[in-house]
Amino acid sequence: MTYRHLLALMFCFCAAALPAGAAAAPRIERIEPPHWWVGMKHPKLQLLVHGERIADFTPALDHPGVRIAAVTRLASPNYLFVDLEIAPDAAPGTLELSFRNGRNVLRQAYMLQAREPGSAERRSFGPQDAILNFVPDRFANGDPANDDLPGFHDKARRSDDQMGRHGGDIQGIVNMLDYIRDMGYTMIWPTPLTENNQKIYSYHGYGTTDFYKIDARFGSNEDYRRMVQAAKAKGIGVILDLVLNHLGSEHWWMRDLPSRDWVTQDGRFVPTEHYRTSVSDPYASQADRDNFTQGWFTDDKPDFNQRNPLVATYLIQNGIWWMEYAGLAGIRVDTYGYSDTAFLAEWSRRTMLEYPKLNIVGEEWSSNPLVVAYWLRGRANADGFVSHTPGMIDFPLHDALRRALVAPKDNDVSGMGELYAALVNDRLYPEPSKMVLFEGNHDVPRIFSVLGEDLALWKMAMVYVATMPRTPQFYYGTEVLMTSPTQRDDGATRRDFPGGWPGDKVNAVSGAGLTAQQKEAQAFLRKLLNWRKSQPVVHSGQLMHYAPLGGTYVYFRHDGQRKVMVALNRGRSPARLAPTRFHEMLAGHESGTDVFSGEQFDLRKSITVPARSVLLLELK
């Protein structure tokens, strides 16, 4: 049964005859989640029922294995919250909920589906993968007919880089799947595709106006699910970008909040001051903690009050619904630490309960590894906070990489020395390989620009990200050296992918219009990522690294069967590496072959690493 058919079932009702001249018959406007599944580990399901004065009605249900456990009414009479308890042996099928108010009876069909076989044990993303992050509106336009649609505030303005919608969509992603696969990516992370019917800046995706609906300018819910299946068929998983902290100001709730405390600050804009250390700082005031987690991110993004248990349950169920409905491979959580701490503990517990092998990665935009580590599963926190989230985005190592490659000097606190020293922070991370290390994303200046448009440094960065004990993530257009200002400029960082629109003079897919340098970079990253696919030593091997000397940093990945040696020389002169220094790793190995050039190196003699170059050697 399709999603459209489910909606048709959901919105049907019958009512007793009303006297002539009476008001229109009451009806149910929506139920969320729109359907659910039997066989979930958590036995309860909370339905948000919305309709004019629905709180005046009393729900009833007669279905084997399912019962109404509780009913909650709030300040607005237009909402009813119905808690269902679903027995482990309940069979899939259609429930008939009845809502009675005197002579008026509304009958509501609600579907309980069977889970896909193996759903709970699904493969998630991890260090064996390479993730591609992109902004769907700026990636590829596969269906120009949906660029502008009636009922949406924000119209297509492709000439407006900073705020306009450009028309990229789900069909465009589908059209790009062969290119994504051939480049060597095995996971994609699109920024949110849910409806953002905001008056401005709606392409961004982080101001949701309907949490259960794909924005029609991208496509439909069914289009999204078909895209996920098409990606799976090509060996590519899809990661959900989930927004837990806030909603869009144009969300239909904001015209009629279920209760005054559905959002924080009594519905008034009180900005967060972004003091993210306040959550884990033992000396922070409660006022600062509350401001960080309950202040609004921006004036058009009201902050959820996740201390309200109904809000918390709604958000928990929403993420699980998308995982199950679309068959997704993992979750990236936006603005992670801004959410209520107790809520995050329960959200992560409930999500991992349903998907024990799932990887979740949270965004905590901090260069301080202690701030990032606080949110990790297995971390013993002094305040007793217990997380079930396996990974976080590794902003500390990302920042160290960008600083190291452009530093004027190399020593124990600068340049390659800083990069070497940064890995001591892995003592703070229970599962370092679940951390996502990225060269760029939709919020930071493009790395080629930050590195002074120096292709040699760019190659070092790509190899480093791909060979660290991390889950690597790359940003669309990095492979063709897309540029931006070196200070944050969202519009420039999110420019259209060349070749994503019909008639593009520069086309990264066909190669038309690319410079020789762009083609070289694209071929380099393609070779690196496709090589990486078949390297379990990089996926799960141990790391040993050596303190940099003269601007050259050497490290090894090893697993008892294979070894890979990486040498990054950012110096202006060739570097000679004496094998005796690396005897712990080189003992028993006579030669190594460079992945890129195919050149063989005699490991019994000194190895020369050319100036401003990288060697990636498979040891024999």
Coordinates of C-alpha atoms in Angstrom, one line a residue:
M1 CA 0.0 0.0 0.0
T2 CA 1.4 3.4 -1.0
Y3 CA 1.7 6.4 1.3
R4 CA -0.9 8.2 -0.8
H5 CA -3.4 5.3 -0.2
L6 CA -2.6 5.4 3.5
L7 CA -3.5 9.1 3.6
A8 CA -6.7 8.4 1.9
L9 CA -7.6 5.8 4.5
M10 CA -6.6 8.0 7.3
F11 CA -8.7 11.0 6.5
C12 CA -12.0 9.1 6.0
F13 CA -14.7 9.4 8.7
C14 CA -18.4 9.1 9.2
A15 CA -20.6 11.2 11.5
A16 CA -24.1 11.1 12.7
A17 CA -26.6 13.3 10.8
L18 CA -26.6 16.9 12.0
P19 CA -29.7 19.2 12.1
A20 CA -30.3 21.5 9.2
G21 CA -28.2 24.7 9.6
A22 CA -25.7 23.1 11.9
A23 CA -22.0 23.6 11.5
A24 CA -20.0 21.4 9.2
A25 CA -19.3 17.9 10.5
P26 CA -16.1 17.6 12.5
R27 CA -13.2 15.8 11.0
I28 CA -9.7 14.6 11.7
E29 CA -7.2 16.7 9.9
R30 CA -4.2 14.5 10.5
I31 CA -2.7 11.7 12.6
E32 CA 1.1 11.5 13.3
P33 CA 2.9 9.2 12.9
P34 CA 0.8 8.5 9.7
H35 CA 1.3 4.7 10.3
W36 CA 3.5 2.4 12.4
W37 CA 4.9 -1.1 12.6
V38 CA 4.4 -4.2 14.7
G39 CA 7.5 -5.9 16.1
M40 CA 9.1 -2.8 17.4
K41 CA 11.1 -3.2 20.7
H42 CA 9.3 -0.4 22.4
P43 CA 5.7 -1.5 22.8
K44 CA 4.0 1.9 23.0
L45 CA 3.0 4.4 20.3
Q46 CA 1.7 7.9 20.9
L47 CA -0.6 9.3 18.2
L48 CA -1.0 13.0 17.8
V49 CA -4.5 13.5 16.5
H50 CA -5.4 16.9 15.1
G51 CA -8.8 18.3 14.1
E52 CA -11.2 21.0 15.2
R53 CA -12.2 20.4 18.8
I54 CA -11.0 16.8 18.6
A55 CA -10.3 17.0 22.4
D56 CA -14.1 16.9 22.9
F57 CA -14.1 13.3 21.6
T58 CA -13.3 10.1 23.4
P59 CA -11.2 7.5 21.4
A60 CA -12.0 3.8 21.4
L61 CA -10.4 0.8 19.8
D62 CA -11.2 -2.9 19.5
H63 CA -8.3 -4.8 17.9
P64 CA -6.4 -7.9 19.0
G65 CA -3.1 -7.1 20.6
V66 CA -3.6 -3.4 20.6
R67 CA -5.2 -1.3 23.4
I68 CA -5.5 2.4 24.3
A69 CA -3.3 2.9 27.4
A70 CA -3.8 6.6 27.9
V71 CA -5.4 9.7 26.5
T72 CA -4.0 13.2 27.0
R73 CA -5.7 16.6 26.3
L74 CA -3.8 19.9 26.3
A75 CA -4.7 23.6 26.3
S76 CA -5.7 23.6 22.6
P77 CA -9.0 21.7 22.0
N78 CA -7.7 20.8 18.6
Y79 CA -5.3 18.1 19.7
L80 CA -5.7 14.7 21.3
F81 CA -2.8 12.4 22.2
V82 CA -3.6 8.7 22.2
D83 CA -1.2 6.2 23.7
L84 CA -1.4 2.8 22.2
E85 CA 0.2 -0.3 23.6
I86 CA 1.1 -2.9 21.0
A87 CA 1.6 -6.5 22.1
P88 CA 4.7 -8.4 20.7
D89 CA 2.4 -10.8 18.9
A90 CA 0.1 -8.2 17.4
A91 CA -0.5 -8.9 13.7
P92 CA -0.1 -6.2 11.0
G93 CA -3.3 -4.8 9.6
T94 CA -5.7 -1.9 9.7
L95 CA -6.9 -0.6 13.0
E96 CA -10.2 1.2 13.2
L97 CA -10.1 4.0 15.8
S98 CA -13.4 5.5 16.7
F99 CA -13.8 9.0 18.3
R100 CA -17.2 9.7 20.0
N101 CA -18.8 12.9 21.2
G102 CA -22.4 12.3 21.9
R103 CA -24.1 11.5 18.6
N104 CA -21.0 12.3 16.6
V105 CA -18.7 9.4 15.8
L106 CA -15.5 9.7 13.7
R107 CA -14.0 6.5 12.4
Q108 CA -10.3 6.5 11.6
A109 CA -8.4 3.8 9.7
Y110 CA -4.8 3.4 11.0
M111 CA -2.3 1.0 9.5
L112 CA 0.1 -1.2 11.4
Q113 CA 2.6 -2.6 9.0
A114 CA 5.1 -5.5 9.1
R115 CA 8.7 -4.5 9.4
E116 CA 11.1 -5.4 6.6
P117 CA 13.1 -8.6 7.2
G118 CA 16.3 -7.7 9.0
S119 CA 15.2 -4.1 9.6
A120 CA 16.5 -4.1 13.2
E121 CA 19.9 -5.5 12.2
R122 CA 20.4 -3.2 9.2
R123 CA 23.9 -2.3 8.1
S124 CA 24.8 1.2 9.1
F125 CA 27.6 3.6 8.1
G126 CA 31.1 3.3 9.6
P127 CA 34.8 3.4 8.9
Q128 CA 34.4 1.1 5.9
D129 CA 32.4 3.8 4.1
A130 CA 33.1 7.2 2.5
I131 CA 30.3 9.6 2.9
L132 CA 29.3 12.3 0.4
N133 CA 27.5 15.4 1.9
F134 CA 25.5 17.7 -0.3
V135 CA 22.8 20.3 -0.3
P136 CA 20.0 18.8 -2.5
D137 CA 18.8 22.1 -3.7
R138 CA 22.3 22.9 -5.1
F139 CA 23.3 19.4 -6.2
A140 CA 21.2 18.4 -9.3
N141 CA 17.9 19.4 -10.9
G142 CA 16.3 16.3 -12.3
D143 CA 12.7 17.7 -12.5
P144 CA 12.4 21.4 -13.4
A145 CA 8.6 21.1 -13.2
N146 CA 8.8 21.1 -9.3
D147 CA 11.0 24.1 -9.0
D148 CA 8.0 26.4 -8.2
L149 CA 4.8 25.0 -6.8
P150 CA 1.5 26.7 -5.7
G151 CA 1.3 27.2 -1.9
F152 CA 5.0 27.6 -1.3
H153 CA 6.3 31.0 -0.1
D154 CA 9.9 30.8 -1.4
K155 CA 10.2 30.8 -5.1
A156 CA 13.1 29.6 -7.3
R157 CA 15.8 32.2 -7.8
R158 CA 18.8 30.5 -9.2
S159 CA 20.7 33.7 -9.6
D160 CA 20.5 34.2 -5.8
D161 CA 23.4 32.1 -4.3
Q162 CA 22.9 33.2 -0.7
M163 CA 19.2 32.6 -0.1
G164 CA 17.4 31.5 -3.3
R165 CA 16.1 28.1 -4.2
H166 CA 17.9 26.7 -7.2
G167 CA 15.7 23.6 -8.0
G168 CA 17.8 20.6 -7.1
D169 CA 15.6 17.7 -6.2
I170 CA 15.3 13.9 -5.5
Q171 CA 15.3 13.0 -9.2
G172 CA 18.5 14.9 -9.6
I173 CA 20.1 12.8 -6.8
V174 CA 18.9 9.6 -8.6
N175 CA 20.4 10.8 -11.8
M176 CA 23.7 11.3 -10.0
L177 CA 23.9 7.9 -8.3
D178 CA 26.2 6.3 -11.0
Y179 CA 28.6 9.2 -10.7
I180 CA 28.5 9.0 -6.9
R181 CA 29.2 5.3 -7.0
D182 CA 32.0 5.6 -9.5
M183 CA 33.7 8.3 -7.5
G184 CA 33.9 5.7 -4.7
Y185 CA 31.3 7.0 -2.2
T186 CA 29.3 4.3 -0.4
M187 CA 27.0 6.6 1.7
I188 CA 25.3 9.9 1.0
W189 CA 24.2 12.5 3.5
P190 CA 21.8 15.0 2.0
T191 CA 20.9 18.0 4.1
P192 CA 17.2 17.7 5.2
L193 CA 14.6 17.1 2.6
T194 CA 11.5 17.5 4.8
E195 CA 9.1 20.3 4.0
N196 CA 10.5 23.8 4.7
N197 CA 7.7 26.1 3.6
Q198 CA 9.5 29.1 5.0
K199 CA 9.2 32.6 3.5
I200 CA 12.9 32.8 2.9
Y201 CA 16.0 30.6 3.0
S202 CA 13.9 27.5 2.6
Y203 CA 16.5 25.6 0.5
H204 CA 18.7 25.2 3.6
G205 CA 16.4 22.5 5.0
Y206 CA 16.7 23.1 8.7
G207 CA 13.4 25.0 9.3
T208 CA 11.0 22.1 9.1
T209 CA 7.3 22.9 8.6
D210 CA 6.1 19.3 8.3
F211 CA 8.1 16.6 10.0
Y212 CA 6.4 13.8 8.1
K213 CA 6.5 15.1 4.6
I214 CA 9.2 15.6 2.0
D215 CA 9.2 19.1 0.5
A216 CA 7.2 18.8 -2.7
R217 CA 9.8 20.9 -4.4
F218 CA 12.2 18.0 -3.9
G219 CA 9.6 15.3 -4.6
S220 CA 7.2 13.1 -2.6
N221 CA 7.7 10.7 0.3
E222 CA 7.5 7.9 -2.2
D223 CA 10.1 9.5 -4.4
Y224 CA 12.4 9.7 -1.4
R225 CA 11.9 6.0 -0.6
R226 CA 12.5 5.0 -4.2
M227 CA 15.7 7.1 -4.2
V228 CA 16.9 5.2 -1.2
Q229 CA 16.1 1.9 -2.9
A230 CA 17.9 3.0 -6.1
A231 CA 20.9 4.0 -4.1
K232 CA 21.0 0.6 -2.2
A233 CA 20.9 -1.2 -5.6
K234 CA 24.2 0.6 -6.4
G235 CA 25.8 -0.1 -3.1
I236 CA 25.1 3.3 -1.5
G237 CA 23.4 3.9 1.8
V238 CA 21.4 7.1 2.7
I239 CA 21.9 8.9 6.0
L240 CA 19.0 10.9 7.5
D241 CA 19.8 14.5 8.5
L242 CA 17.5 14.9 11.6
V243 CA 16.6 18.2 13.3
L244 CA 15.7 17.6 16.9
N245 CA 16.3 21.1 18.4
H246 CA 14.0 23.4 16.5
L247 CA 11.3 23.8 13.9
G248 CA 10.4 26.3 11.2
S249 CA 8.4 29.4 12.2
E250 CA 5.9 28.6 9.5
H251 CA 5.1 25.1 10.9
W252 CA 1.4 24.6 11.2
W253 CA 1.7 24.2 14.9
M254 CA 2.8 27.8 15.4
R255 CA -0.7 28.9 14.4
D256 CA -2.2 26.8 17.1
L257 CA 0.3 25.3 19.6
P258 CA -0.9 22.2 21.4
S259 CA 0.2 23.8 24.7
R260 CA 1.9 27.0 25.7
D261 CA 5.1 25.0 26.6
W262 CA 5.3 23.2 23.3
V263 CA 8.2 25.5 22.4
T264 CA 10.5 27.3 24.8
Q265 CA 10.4 30.9 26.0
D266 CA 6.6 31.1 25.9
G267 CA 6.9 31.3 22.1
R268 CA 9.0 34.4 22.1
F269 CA 12.4 34.8 20.4
V270 CA 15.1 34.7 23.0
P271 CA 18.4 33.9 21.3
T272 CA 20.8 31.3 22.5
E273 CA 24.3 32.8 23.2
H274 CA 25.9 29.5 21.9
Y275 CA 28.0 28.8 25.1
R276 CA 28.1 25.1 24.3
T277 CA 30.6 24.4 27.1
S278 CA 27.9 25.3 29.6
V279 CA 26.3 21.8 29.4
S280 CA 29.3 19.9 30.6
D281 CA 31.1 22.6 32.5
P282 CA 31.0 21.8 36.3
Y283 CA 31.1 25.4 37.2
A284 CA 28.5 26.8 34.7
S285 CA 25.4 28.5 36.0
Q286 CA 22.0 26.9 35.4
A287 CA 21.0 30.2 33.7
D288 CA 23.7 29.7 31.1
R289 CA 22.8 26.0 30.6
D290 CA 19.2 26.9 30.1
N291 CA 20.0 29.7 27.7
F292 CA 22.1 27.3 25.5
T293 CA 19.5 24.5 25.4
Q294 CA 16.3 26.7 25.5
G295 CA 17.3 29.8 23.6
W296 CA 16.2 29.9 20.0
F297 CA 18.8 29.2 17.3
T298 CA 17.4 32.1 15.1
D299 CA 14.2 34.1 15.2
D300 CA 12.6 31.9 12.5
K301 CA 13.5 28.6 14.2
P302 CA 11.5 28.2 17.4
D303 CA 13.1 25.9 20.0
F304 CA 11.4 22.7 21.0
N305 CA 10.7 22.3 24.7
Q306 CA 11.9 18.7 24.9
R307 CA 11.2 18.7 28.7
N308 CA 7.6 18.4 27.7
P309 CA 7.2 14.6 27.5
L310 CA 4.7 14.8 24.6
V311 CA 7.2 16.8 22.5
A312 CA 10.0 14.3 23.4
T313 CA 7.9 11.4 22.3
Y314 CA 6.9 13.1 19.1
L315 CA 10.6 13.7 18.1
I316 CA 11.7 10.2 19.1
Q317 CA 9.0 8.5 17.0
N318 CA 9.6 10.8 14.1
G319 CA 13.2 9.7 13.6
I320 CA 12.3 6.1 14.0
W321 CA 9.5 6.5 11.5
W322 CA 11.8 7.8 8.8
M323 CA 14.4 5.1 9.4
E324 CA 11.8 2.4 9.1
Y325 CA 9.7 3.9 6.3
A326 CA 12.6 4.7 4.0
G327 CA 15.1 2.0 4.9
L328 CA 17.8 4.4 5.9
A329 CA 21.4 3.6 6.9
G330 CA 22.0 6.0 9.7
I331 CA 21.3 9.4 11.3
R332 CA 23.2 12.7 11.4
V333 CA 21.7 14.9 14.1
D334 CA 21.8 18.7 13.6
T335 CA 22.8 21.1 16.4
Y336 CA 23.1 18.1 18.8
G337 CA 24.1 19.7 22.0
Y338 CA 21.4 22.5 21.8
S339 CA 18.8 19.9 22.7
D340 CA 17.8 19.1 26.3
T341 CA 20.4 16.7 27.8
A342 CA 17.9 14.3 29.4
F343 CA 15.9 14.2 26.2
L344 CA 19.1 13.3 24.2
A345 CA 19.8 10.4 26.6
E346 CA 16.3 9.0 26.0
W347 CA 16.2 9.8 22.3
S348 CA 19.5 8.0 21.7
R349 CA 18.5 5.0 23.9
R350 CA 15.1 4.6 22.1
T351 CA 16.6 4.8 18.7
M352 CA 19.4 2.3 19.4
L353 CA 16.9 0.0 21.0
E354 CA 15.2 -0.4 17.6
Y355 CA 18.4 -0.5 15.6
P356 CA 21.3 -1.9 17.8
K357 CA 23.8 -1.7 14.9
L358 CA 22.9 1.8 13.9
N359 CA 25.5 4.5 13.7
I360 CA 24.4 8.0 14.8
V361 CA 26.6 11.0 14.5
G362 CA 25.9 14.3 16.2
E363 CA 26.9 17.8 15.3
E364 CA 28.7 19.5 18.2
W365 CA 30.5 22.4 16.5
S366 CA 33.4 22.8 18.9
S367 CA 37.2 22.5 18.6
N368 CA 37.3 21.3 22.2
P369 CA 37.5 17.5 22.3
L370 CA 36.1 17.4 25.8
V371 CA 32.9 19.2 24.7
V372 CA 32.5 16.7 21.8
A373 CA 33.4 13.6 23.9
Y374 CA 30.7 14.4 26.4
W375 CA 27.9 13.1 24.1
L376 CA 29.5 9.8 23.2
R377 CA 28.3 6.3 24.1
G378 CA 30.6 4.6 26.6
R379 CA 31.9 7.9 28.0
A380 CA 32.0 8.2 31.8
N381 CA 30.8 11.7 32.5
A382 CA 31.3 13.2 36.0
D383 CA 27.7 14.5 36.0
G384 CA 26.3 11.0 35.4
F385 CA 24.9 11.8 31.9
V386 CA 24.7 8.6 29.9
S387 CA 24.6 8.7 26.1
H388 CA 23.8 6.0 23.6
T389 CA 25.1 7.9 20.5
P390 CA 28.1 6.1 19.0
G391 CA 29.8 9.0 17.1
M392 CA 30.1 12.7 16.7
I393 CA 31.4 14.9 13.9
D394 CA 35.1 15.4 14.6
F395 CA 35.4 19.1 14.5
P396 CA 38.5 19.2 16.6
L397 CA 40.6 17.0 14.2
H398 CA 39.0 18.8 11.2
D399 CA 40.1 22.1 12.5
A400 CA 43.6 20.8 13.4
L401 CA 44.0 19.5 9.8
R402 CA 43.1 22.8 8.2
R403 CA 45.4 24.7 10.5
A404 CA 48.3 22.3 10.1
L405 CA 48.5 22.4 6.3
V406 CA 48.7 26.2 6.2
A407 CA 50.8 26.9 9.3
P408 CA 54.0 28.9 8.6
K409 CA 56.1 26.5 10.7
D410 CA 56.2 22.9 11.8
N411 CA 57.0 22.2 15.5
D412 CA 55.4 20.5 18.4
V413 CA 52.5 23.0 18.6
S414 CA 52.1 24.1 14.9
G415 CA 51.9 22.6 11.5
M416 CA 52.3 18.8 11.2
G417 CA 53.3 18.8 14.9
E418 CA 49.8 20.0 15.9
L419 CA 48.2 17.4 13.7
Y420 CA 50.3 14.7 15.3
A421 CA 49.5 15.9 18.8
A422 CA 45.7 16.2 18.1
L423 CA 45.4 12.4 18.1
V424 CA 46.1 12.1 21.8
N425 CA 42.4 13.2 22.1
D426 CA 41.4 9.8 21.0
R427 CA 41.8 8.8 24.6
L428 CA 38.5 10.7 25.2
Y429 CA 36.6 8.9 22.5
P430 CA 35.3 5.4 23.3
E431 CA 35.0 4.5 19.6
P432 CA 37.2 6.8 17.6
S433 CA 36.4 5.0 14.3
K434 CA 32.7 6.0 14.7
M435 CA 33.8 9.7 14.7
V436 CA 33.2 11.3 11.3
L437 CA 36.2 13.2 10.0
F438 CA 35.4 15.7 7.2
E439 CA 37.4 17.8 4.9
G440 CA 34.4 20.1 4.3
N441 CA 30.6 20.5 4.6
H442 CA 27.8 22.9 3.9
D443 CA 28.8 25.2 6.8
V444 CA 32.5 25.7 6.4
P445 CA 34.6 27.4 3.7
R446 CA 35.7 25.1 0.9
I447 CA 39.0 23.4 1.7
F448 CA 40.7 24.1 -1.6
S449 CA 40.3 27.8 -0.9
V450 CA 41.4 27.5 2.7
L451 CA 44.6 25.8 1.5
G452 CA 45.4 28.7 -0.8
E453 CA 44.3 26.7 -3.9
D454 CA 47.4 24.6 -3.5
L455 CA 46.7 21.2 -5.1
A456 CA 49.6 19.5 -3.2
L457 CA 48.1 20.5 0.1
W458 CA 44.7 19.5 -1.1
K459 CA 45.9 16.0 -1.9
M460 CA 47.5 15.6 1.5
A461 CA 44.2 16.6 3.1
M462 CA 42.2 14.0 1.0
V463 CA 44.7 11.2 1.9
Y464 CA 44.7 12.1 5.6
V465 CA 40.9 12.1 5.8
A466 CA 40.7 8.8 3.9
T467 CA 43.3 7.0 6.0
M468 CA 42.7 8.0 9.6
P469 CA 40.9 5.6 12.0
R470 CA 37.7 7.5 11.3
T471 CA 34.6 7.4 9.2
P472 CA 35.5 9.8 6.3
Q473 CA 33.1 12.4 4.9
F474 CA 33.6 14.6 1.8
Y475 CA 31.6 17.5 0.4
Y476 CA 30.1 17.7 -3.0
G477 CA 32.4 19.5 -5.5
T478 CA 35.5 19.0 -3.5
E479 CA 36.7 16.6 -6.2
V480 CA 36.6 19.4 -8.8
L481 CA 38.2 22.0 -6.6
M482 CA 35.1 24.2 -6.0
T483 CA 36.1 27.4 -4.2
S484 CA 34.6 29.9 -1.8
P485 CA 35.7 32.8 0.3
T486 CA 38.0 31.7 3.2
Q487 CA 35.6 33.2 5.7
R488 CA 32.1 31.7 6.2
D489 CA 29.9 32.5 3.2
D490 CA 27.1 30.0 3.0
G491 CA 25.8 30.9 -0.5
A492 CA 29.3 30.6 -2.0
T493 CA 30.1 27.4 -0.1
R494 CA 26.8 25.9 -1.5
R495 CA 27.1 26.9 -5.1
D496 CA 25.6 24.6 -7.7
F497 CA 27.4 21.4 -8.6
P498 CA 28.7 21.8 -12.1
G499 CA 26.8 19.5 -14.4
G500 CA 23.7 19.2 -12.1
W501 CA 21.6 21.5 -14.4
P502 CA 20.9 21.1 -18.1
G503 CA 23.1 23.4 -20.1
D504 CA 25.9 23.7 -17.6
K505 CA 29.0 24.7 -19.5
V506 CA 31.2 23.0 -16.9
N507 CA 30.1 19.4 -16.2
A508 CA 31.9 17.3 -13.5
V509 CA 30.1 14.2 -14.7
S510 CA 31.1 14.3 -18.4
G511 CA 34.3 16.3 -17.8
A512 CA 33.2 19.0 -20.2
G513 CA 34.7 22.4 -19.3
L514 CA 36.9 21.1 -16.5
T515 CA 40.5 22.4 -16.3
A516 CA 43.4 20.1 -16.3
Q517 CA 43.9 20.7 -12.6
Q518 CA 40.3 19.9 -11.9
K519 CA 40.5 16.6 -13.9
E520 CA 43.7 15.7 -12.0
A521 CA 42.0 16.3 -8.6
Q522 CA 38.9 14.4 -9.6
A523 CA 41.0 11.4 -10.8
F524 CA 43.1 11.5 -7.6
L525 CA 40.1 11.4 -5.3
R526 CA 38.3 8.7 -7.4
K527 CA 41.4 6.5 -7.2
L528 CA 41.8 7.1 -3.5
L529 CA 38.2 6.3 -2.6
N530 CA 37.8 3.3 -4.8
W531 CA 41.1 1.9 -3.5
R532 CA 39.9 2.5 0.0
K533 CA 36.7 0.4 -0.5
S534 CA 38.8 -2.9 -0.5
Q535 CA 41.1 -2.0 2.3
P536 CA 40.0 -3.6 5.6
V537 CA 43.4 -2.4 7.1
V538 CA 42.1 1.1 6.7
H539 CA 38.6 0.3 7.9
S540 CA 39.6 -1.4 11.1
G541 CA 43.4 -1.6 11.4
Q542 CA 45.4 0.0 14.2
L543 CA 47.3 3.3 13.8
M544 CA 50.9 4.0 14.7
H545 CA 52.3 7.4 13.9
Y546 CA 55.7 9.1 14.3
A547 CA 56.4 12.6 15.4
P548 CA 56.8 14.8 12.3
L549 CA 60.4 15.9 11.4
G550 CA 61.1 18.8 9.0
G551 CA 57.4 19.1 8.0
T552 CA 57.0 15.4 7.1
Y553 CA 54.5 13.3 9.0
V554 CA 54.5 9.5 8.7
Y555 CA 52.0 7.0 10.0
F556 CA 51.0 3.4 9.4
R557 CA 47.7 1.5 9.4
H558 CA 48.2 -2.2 10.3
D559 CA 46.0 -5.2 11.2
G560 CA 48.4 -8.2 11.5
Q561 CA 48.0 -9.1 7.9
R562 CA 48.5 -5.9 5.9
K563 CA 50.2 -2.6 6.4
V564 CA 49.8 0.8 4.7
M565 CA 52.4 3.6 5.1
V566 CA 51.4 7.2 4.6
A567 CA 54.0 10.0 4.3
L568 CA 52.9 13.6 4.1
N569 CA 55.6 16.1 3.2
R570 CA 54.5 19.7 3.1
G571 CA 58.0 21.0 3.1
R572 CA 59.6 22.8 0.2
S573 CA 62.4 20.2 0.0
P574 CA 62.5 16.4 -0.5
A575 CA 62.4 14.4 2.7
R576 CA 64.6 11.4 3.3
L577 CA 63.1 8.7 5.5
A578 CA 65.5 6.4 7.2
P579 CA 64.1 2.9 7.5
T580 CA 65.7 2.4 10.9
R581 CA 63.4 5.0 12.4
F582 CA 60.4 3.1 11.4
H583 CA 61.7 -0.4 12.2
E584 CA 58.7 -1.3 14.4
M585 CA 56.5 -1.1 11.3
L586 CA 58.9 -1.9 8.5
A587 CA 60.5 -5.0 9.9
G588 CA 59.9 -7.9 7.6
H589 CA 58.8 -5.7 4.6
E590 CA 61.2 -5.3 1.7
S591 CA 59.1 -3.1 -0.6
G592 CA 56.1 -0.9 -0.9
T593 CA 54.0 0.2 -3.8
D594 CA 52.5 3.7 -4.1
V595 CA 48.8 3.5 -4.7
F596 CA 48.7 6.5 -7.1
S597 CA 51.8 6.1 -9.2
G598 CA 52.4 2.4 -9.0
E599 CA 56.1 3.1 -8.2
Q600 CA 57.8 0.5 -6.0
F601 CA 60.1 1.6 -3.1
D602 CA 62.8 -0.4 -1.6
L603 CA 62.1 -0.3 2.2
R604 CA 65.6 -1.5 3.1
K605 CA 66.9 1.9 1.9
S606 CA 66.1 5.5 2.7
I607 CA 62.8 6.6 1.1
T608 CA 62.7 10.0 -0.6
V609 CA 59.4 11.8 -0.4
P610 CA 59.4 14.6 -3.0
A611 CA 58.7 18.1 -1.8
R612 CA 55.0 19.0 -1.2
S613 CA 53.8 15.5 -1.9
V614 CA 52.1 12.5 -0.4
L615 CA 53.1 8.8 -0.6
L616 CA 50.5 6.1 0.1
L617 CA 52.4 2.8 0.2
E618 CA 51.0 -0.7 0.4
L619 CA 53.7 -2.7 2.1
K620 CA 54.8 -6.2 0.9

